[in-house]
Amino acid sequence: MSSKNRILLLIIGSVILLAGIFAILNLGNHATSDDPPQSIMLYCAASNRAVMESIREDYEQEFGRKVDIQYGPSQTLLSSIEVTRSGDLFLPADDSYLDMARDKQLVAEVVPIARMQAVVAIKRNNPKSIEQFSDLLRDEVRLVMASPDTAAIGKVVREVLSADGQWELIESSVTASRATVNEVANDVAIGAADAGIVYDAVLNTYDDLEYIELPELADAASQISVGVIASTDQPQAALHFARYLSARDRGLKHYAEFGFRTRGGDTWSDVPELSIFAGSMLRPAIEDTIAAFEKREGIKVNRVYNGCGILVAQMKAGQHPDAYFACDSEFMNQVHDLFPEPVPVSQNELVILVQKGNPKNIRSLRDLTRKDLRVGIGHEKQCAMGWVTQNTFRESGIQQEVMPNVTVQSPTGDMLVNQLLTGSLDTAVAYLSNAAGASESLDAIRIQDISCSVATQPWAVAEESKYPELAGRLFQQICSQSSQGIFAAEGFRWQLDANKGE
Amino acid sequence: MTSEVEPSVTVTTKKGLAVRRRRSDVPFFFVMSAISALFVLLIVLLLAADILFTSFSDFTAALAKPEIQVAFRLTMLSCTAAAILSIWVATPLGYLLSRYRFPGRWMIDTLVDIPIVLPPLVLGLSLLILFHLPVGGWELEAWLRDSVGFPVTYRWPAVVLAQFSVACAFAVRTMRVTFDQIDPRAEDVARTLGCTRAQAFMQIAIPQAWRGMIAATTIAWARALGEFGPILVFAGATRMRTEVLSTTVFLELSVGQLDAAVAVSLLMVAMAVIVLLVLRVLGTGLTA
């Protein structure tokens, strides 16, 4: 064959070969593009691969929804998300990367999963007899640890040991500093080091290694959480998998098997139903937020709005919601056994509501004692407002005189507003938030110098709730900036530090 | 080598000097061989350590994993595709850089070398940015995905492109040296006899550059096999989809599966040896 023909043959051959390769690769590609449209893409730290693969397998089997997982170093994954703005979920090696992602507004919800504890990895049977912190400082012990500048564990350990003034000691004893925690474990596994400071969960896949826990490192722990990528176009599906990951009877079981420390977590439900009890006055402030939360999470929130006294009675009668948003702390205190950790969220001011233009010329609480007035107040047993009103009357010394004028005691402030609007009352004592939607027809007169006229609204998640994490996420939404704006528009004064709610 | 160890025939007049030369050859070859052997020994020891670290059962167990089999298949296909694409691009580019002096040649020469000197992760990040940079609302990746129906990022084309970007740079350098070493006189003569530039290139230059092309393909394939950073960033390491053997080693190491990591490494060594040998035989013949 002439060289000319041979070259021609090779050119044609290479074209055919290349076309064949692309065809084969594309065939595989089509197999994935025919997947159900709701497949999820998760950016996952490579260190979580073993546990994630087992969870993925179960999830895909249970729901038939495919999960594409992209593994890599956390920082690399974060950079990829930043550049491509693609994907649904981000699960880094520890939640410091999620803080970074949140600062860059790359991540919306953050769902906690498991914890990892800093420990000292050693060869099985402890050939170097390393038992306490001082053993790490011995000359013959080759100690490696991850760099505080590149790895989360290094950073955490530095913070904890610096607080004890022991960081310099350990730093001077380190034989080598590695980029990742896995490199440290690998060093100990292959015998390049005698001891290494690692996360306990990392060692689960190392058969030849064991670990010792040191009191000096007791506070050095990292949290693993999964974040929903803010730009996802399928938050429901993403959150469905995030809930699965963090469910105590699903994902957390796997995490525990793989050596991670798990605590709490929600009970798994495909479409969980969260029940919320809330004082009636809070309805306009939280209803839209809850509806949006329901839609985004793909869950159901059963909310019961009523006077807080009635709600407390219902709870004492055996109804136990997942969370309670009370009109005043007094009512939360009455169910303290169910809600041990209430958080004060907002405040609402008691005011005197009158018809527009104040035709009866009411200026203060004292004026409510006038004989010609029909006064409406809240029921002191059925709602927080009534209870606060009675306290306020008592404090101002008019309780005896005003009660004969009280025409009606309603379980909610909204009813008082309606009665005022229909003209069946001349005035009512209600919350400023009750009148927020009726400012065209009603005026509000401030009650001066009576501190108890201000009610504080606390939020708490029930101790026995099946969905504490889900309820916690709802609370995060209630604490969001947009929600705070609604509270302000409805006459509430925000009390909780925004950061505490997050 | 033996033909070179017979210089003594030239030494006839000064016997003493001839004796000194024969004596000096032995230490010379001893030192040269010892130094060379050190490197060869190092490689042999590395492989031996890997083999001793794992067992045959670990090796077969790792290779039996479906994800590793998929990674093996993708590695073979993508490396071959990247190597073929590289030689297609490297042959004309190497020829132009070798034969012609044109404005901006130095700049092209420098640009072509950039993938070689660039840190691999940076190359991957650059590819990622290139495909996702919005220009007046238009984005290359979005256009390819929505209009052409050919998504690249985190798919197999990204693997091939990441491998090609580095492999081609090495292939261009090899082809340029190849054409530099071929005397252009034969092509000039062909042109005086009526050949066009294209005919001279196809019928004179290419047949002479044959071995260089094989070498360039070999280097491109080998570089593609070892590529890791750009793939991890641009194509990701999605199991059963964009995972190649180099990313498999990384993933196995990340979860402490040293046995599996070593087994896959040995598989890569075996693949490299086989492919490089085949290409060498094709290019230079068995005896070379």
PDB file of C-alpha atoms in Angstrom, chain A residues 6-145:
ATOM      1  CA  ARG A   6      -2.063   4.505   4.121  1.00  0.00           C
ATOM      2  CA  ILE A   7      -2.449   8.071   5.381  1.00  0.00           C
ATOM      3  CA  LEU A   8      -5.888   8.315   3.840  1.00  0.00           C
ATOM      4  CA  LEU A   9      -6.841   5.041   5.460  1.00  0.00           C
ATOM      5  CA  LEU A  10      -5.613   6.235   8.834  1.00  0.00           C
ATOM      6  CA  ILE A  11      -7.489   9.513   8.583  1.00  0.00           C
ATOM      7  CA  ILE A  12     -10.710   7.719   7.699  1.00  0.00           C
ATOM      8  CA  GLY A  13     -10.035   5.085  10.349  1.00  0.00           C
ATOM      9  CA  SER A  14      -9.444   7.635  13.079  1.00  0.00           C
ATOM     10  CA  VAL A  15     -12.620   9.520  12.113  1.00  0.00           C
ATOM     11  CA  ILE A  16     -14.635   6.306  12.282  1.00  0.00           C
ATOM     12  CA  LEU A  17     -13.003   5.348  15.581  1.00  0.00           C
ATOM     13  CA  LEU A  18     -13.714   8.761  17.082  1.00  0.00           C
ATOM     14  CA  ALA A  19     -17.309   8.698  15.841  1.00  0.00           C
ATOM     15  CA  GLY A  20     -17.687   5.224  17.329  1.00  0.00           C
ATOM     16  CA  ILE A  21     -16.317   6.354  20.699  1.00  0.00           C
ATOM     17  CA  PHE A  22     -18.632   9.358  20.788  1.00  0.00           C
ATOM     18  CA  ALA A  23     -21.578   7.166  19.834  1.00  0.00           C
ATOM     19  CA  ILE A  24     -20.835   4.737  22.663  1.00  0.00           C
ATOM     20  CA  LEU A  25     -20.366   7.552  25.177  1.00  0.00           C
ATOM     21  CA  ASN A  26     -23.499   9.292  23.995  1.00  0.00           C
ATOM     22  CA  LEU A  27     -25.458   6.091  24.383  1.00  0.00           C
ATOM     23  CA  GLY A  28     -24.555   6.125  28.064  1.00  0.00           C
ATOM     24  CA  ASN A  29     -25.422   9.806  28.195  1.00  0.00           C
ATOM     25  CA  HIS A  30     -28.869   9.178  26.773  1.00  0.00           C
ATOM     26  CA  ALA A  31     -29.459   6.604  29.428  1.00  0.00           C
ATOM     27  CA  THR A  32     -29.063   9.332  32.019  1.00  0.00           C
ATOM     28  CA  SER A  33     -30.980  12.011  30.155  1.00  0.00           C
ATOM     29  CA  ASP A  34     -33.973   9.704  30.005  1.00  0.00           C
ATOM     30  CA  ASP A  35     -34.029   9.672  33.800  1.00  0.00           C
ATOM     31  CA  PRO A  36     -37.134  10.937  35.555  1.00  0.00           C
ATOM     32  CA  PRO A  37     -37.087  14.729  35.343  1.00  0.00           C
ATOM     33  CA  GLN A  38     -36.938  15.029  39.102  1.00  0.00           C
ATOM     34  CA  SER A  39     -33.496  13.525  39.557  1.00  0.00           C
ATOM     35  CA  ILE A  40     -31.492  15.417  42.169  1.00  0.00           C
ATOM     36  CA  MET A  41     -27.936  16.604  41.941  1.00  0.00           C
ATOM     37  CA  LEU A  42     -25.938  16.572  45.154  1.00  0.00           C
ATOM     38  CA  TYR A  43     -22.444  18.005  45.586  1.00  0.00           C
ATOM     39  CA  CYS A  44     -20.962  15.818  48.291  1.00  0.00           C
ATOM     40  CA  ALA A  45     -17.649  15.841  50.147  1.00  0.00           C
ATOM     41  CA  ALA A  46     -15.639  12.819  49.059  1.00  0.00           C
ATOM     42  CA  SER A  47     -15.179  11.828  52.712  1.00  0.00           C
ATOM     43  CA  ASN A  48     -18.926  11.088  52.926  1.00  0.00           C
ATOM     44  CA  ARG A  49     -18.947   8.863  49.869  1.00  0.00           C
ATOM     45  CA  ALA A  50     -19.255   5.508  51.616  1.00  0.00           C
ATOM     46  CA  VAL A  51     -22.260   6.478  53.740  1.00  0.00           C
ATOM     47  CA  MET A  52     -23.849   8.505  50.962  1.00  0.00           C
ATOM     48  CA  GLU A  53     -23.749   5.644  48.487  1.00  0.00           C
ATOM     49  CA  SER A  54     -25.650   3.391  50.880  1.00  0.00           C
ATOM     50  CA  ILE A  55     -28.253   6.093  51.549  1.00  0.00           C
ATOM     51  CA  ARG A  56     -28.582   6.852  47.854  1.00  0.00           C
ATOM     52  CA  GLU A  57     -29.221   3.213  47.077  1.00  0.00           C
ATOM     53  CA  ASP A  58     -32.047   3.028  49.639  1.00  0.00           C
ATOM     54  CA  TYR A  59     -33.559   6.319  48.545  1.00  0.00           C
ATOM     55  CA  GLU A  60     -33.579   5.473  44.860  1.00  0.00           C
ATOM     56  CA  GLN A  61     -35.138   2.129  45.629  1.00  0.00           C
ATOM     57  CA  GLU A  62     -37.791   3.616  47.888  1.00  0.00           C
ATOM     58  CA  PHE A  63     -38.838   6.560  45.719  1.00  0.00           C
ATOM     59  CA  GLY A  64     -37.568   5.789  42.222  1.00  0.00           C
ATOM     60  CA  ARG A  65     -36.010   9.231  42.062  1.00  0.00           C
ATOM     61  CA  LYS A  66     -32.422   9.268  40.895  1.00  0.00           C
ATOM     62  CA  VAL A  67     -29.744  11.069  42.876  1.00  0.00           C
ATOM     63  CA  ASP A  68     -26.670  12.162  40.921  1.00  0.00           C
ATOM     64  CA  ILE A  69     -23.839  12.700  43.340  1.00  0.00           C
ATOM     65  CA  GLN A  70     -20.785  14.696  42.517  1.00  0.00           C
ATOM     66  CA  TYR A  71     -17.919  13.946  44.889  1.00  0.00           C
ATOM     67  CA  GLY A  72     -14.905  16.132  45.502  1.00  0.00           C
ATOM     68  CA  PRO A  73     -13.074  18.273  48.056  1.00  0.00           C
ATOM     69  CA  SER A  74     -15.513  20.640  49.776  1.00  0.00           C
ATOM     70  CA  GLN A  75     -13.784  23.818  48.659  1.00  0.00           C
ATOM     71  CA  THR A  76     -13.658  22.617  45.044  1.00  0.00           C
ATOM     72  CA  LEU A  77     -17.352  21.781  45.126  1.00  0.00           C
ATOM     73  CA  LEU A  78     -18.152  25.178  46.599  1.00  0.00           C
ATOM     74  CA  SER A  79     -16.219  26.868  43.786  1.00  0.00           C
ATOM     75  CA  SER A  80     -18.104  24.764  41.221  1.00  0.00           C
ATOM     76  CA  ILE A  81     -21.457  25.801  42.682  1.00  0.00           C
ATOM     77  CA  GLU A  82     -20.360  29.416  42.649  1.00  0.00           C
ATOM     78  CA  VAL A  83     -19.379  29.264  38.988  1.00  0.00           C
ATOM     79  CA  THR A  84     -22.129  27.067  37.582  1.00  0.00           C
ATOM     80  CA  ARG A  85     -25.018  27.981  39.924  1.00  0.00           C
ATOM     81  CA  SER A  86     -26.291  24.487  39.262  1.00  0.00           C
ATOM     82  CA  GLY A  87     -27.250  21.522  41.418  1.00  0.00           C
ATOM     83  CA  ASP A  88     -29.753  21.037  44.211  1.00  0.00           C
ATOM     84  CA  LEU A  89     -27.863  20.152  47.380  1.00  0.00           C
ATOM     85  CA  PHE A  90     -24.428  20.718  48.895  1.00  0.00           C
ATOM     86  CA  LEU A  91     -23.041  18.455  51.601  1.00  0.00           C
ATOM     87  CA  PRO A  92     -19.507  19.560  52.564  1.00  0.00           C
ATOM     88  CA  ALA A  93     -17.113  17.888  54.984  1.00  0.00           C
ATOM     89  CA  ASP A  94     -18.197  20.272  57.729  1.00  0.00           C
ATOM     90  CA  ASP A  95     -20.585  23.134  58.081  1.00  0.00           C
ATOM     91  CA  SER A  96     -17.974  25.889  57.937  1.00  0.00           C
ATOM     92  CA  TYR A  97     -18.229  25.515  54.150  1.00  0.00           C
ATOM     93  CA  LEU A  98     -21.991  25.983  54.421  1.00  0.00           C
ATOM     94  CA  ASP A  99     -21.383  29.211  56.344  1.00  0.00           C
ATOM     95  CA  MET A 100     -19.213  30.374  53.468  1.00  0.00           C
ATOM     96  CA  ALA A 101     -21.872  29.302  50.979  1.00  0.00           C
ATOM     97  CA  ARG A 102     -24.537  31.137  52.973  1.00  0.00           C
ATOM     98  CA  ASP A 103     -22.414  34.276  53.075  1.00  0.00           C
ATOM     99  CA  LYS A 104     -22.259  34.124  49.292  1.00  0.00           C
ATOM    100  CA  GLN A 105     -26.015  33.464  49.178  1.00  0.00           C
ATOM    101  CA  LEU A 106     -25.429  30.151  47.420  1.00  0.00           C
ATOM    102  CA  VAL A 107     -27.384  28.137  49.955  1.00  0.00           C
ATOM    103  CA  ALA A 108     -30.895  28.586  51.360  1.00  0.00           C
ATOM    104  CA  GLU A 109     -31.943  26.013  53.984  1.00  0.00           C
ATOM    105  CA  VAL A 110     -29.361  24.146  56.050  1.00  0.00           C
ATOM    106  CA  VAL A 111     -30.369  20.775  57.474  1.00  0.00           C
ATOM    107  CA  PRO A 112     -28.123  19.331  60.217  1.00  0.00           C
ATOM    108  CA  ILE A 113     -27.230  15.651  59.929  1.00  0.00           C
ATOM    109  CA  ALA A 114     -24.441  14.359  62.145  1.00  0.00           C
ATOM    110  CA  ARG A 115     -21.416  15.284  64.202  1.00  0.00           C
ATOM    111  CA  MET A 116     -17.770  14.234  64.017  1.00  0.00           C
ATOM    112  CA  GLN A 117     -15.454  14.328  67.012  1.00  0.00           C
ATOM    113  CA  ALA A 118     -11.743  15.074  66.841  1.00  0.00           C
ATOM    114  CA  VAL A 119      -9.814  12.076  68.154  1.00  0.00           C
ATOM    115  CA  VAL A 120      -6.306  10.647  67.939  1.00  0.00           C
ATOM    116  CA  ALA A 121      -5.922   7.889  65.356  1.00  0.00           C
ATOM    117  CA  ILE A 122      -3.433   5.171  66.202  1.00  0.00           C
ATOM    118  CA  LYS A 123      -2.556   1.733  64.901  1.00  0.00           C
ATOM    119  CA  ARG A 124      -4.688  -1.076  66.285  1.00  0.00           C
ATOM    120  CA  ASN A 125      -3.344  -2.388  69.636  1.00  0.00           C
ATOM    121  CA  ASN A 126      -1.636   0.954  70.215  1.00  0.00           C
ATOM    122  CA  PRO A 127       2.017  -0.080  69.647  1.00  0.00           C
ATOM    123  CA  LYS A 128       3.345   3.296  70.840  1.00  0.00           C
ATOM    124  CA  SER A 129       1.234   3.287  74.021  1.00  0.00           C
ATOM    125  CA  ILE A 130      -0.385   6.621  73.312  1.00  0.00           C
ATOM    126  CA  GLU A 131      -2.921   7.230  76.021  1.00  0.00           C
ATOM    127  CA  GLN A 132      -2.917  10.881  76.906  1.00  0.00           C
ATOM    128  CA  PHE A 133      -2.175  14.272  75.497  1.00  0.00           C
ATOM    129  CA  SER A 134       1.400  14.341  76.780  1.00  0.00           C
ATOM    130  CA  ASP A 135       2.145  11.125  74.847  1.00  0.00           C
ATOM    131  CA  LEU A 136       1.624  13.020  71.612  1.00  0.00           C
ATOM    132  CA  LEU A 137       4.484  15.308  72.575  1.00  0.00           C
ATOM    133  CA  ARG A 138       7.018  12.466  73.043  1.00  0.00           C
ATOM    134  CA  ASP A 139      10.003  12.636  70.700  1.00  0.00           C
ATOM    135  CA  GLU A 140       9.609   9.134  69.342  1.00  0.00           C
ATOM    136  CA  VAL A 141       5.944   9.661  68.437  1.00  0.00           C
ATOM    137  CA  ARG A 142       5.504  10.835  64.858  1.00  0.00           C
ATOM    138  CA  LEU A 143       2.397  12.976  64.953  1.00  0.00           C
ATOM    139  CA  VAL A 144       0.616  14.284  61.859  1.00  0.00           C
ATOM    140  CA  MET A 145      -2.350  16.568  61.686  1.00  0.00           C
TER     141      MET A 145
END
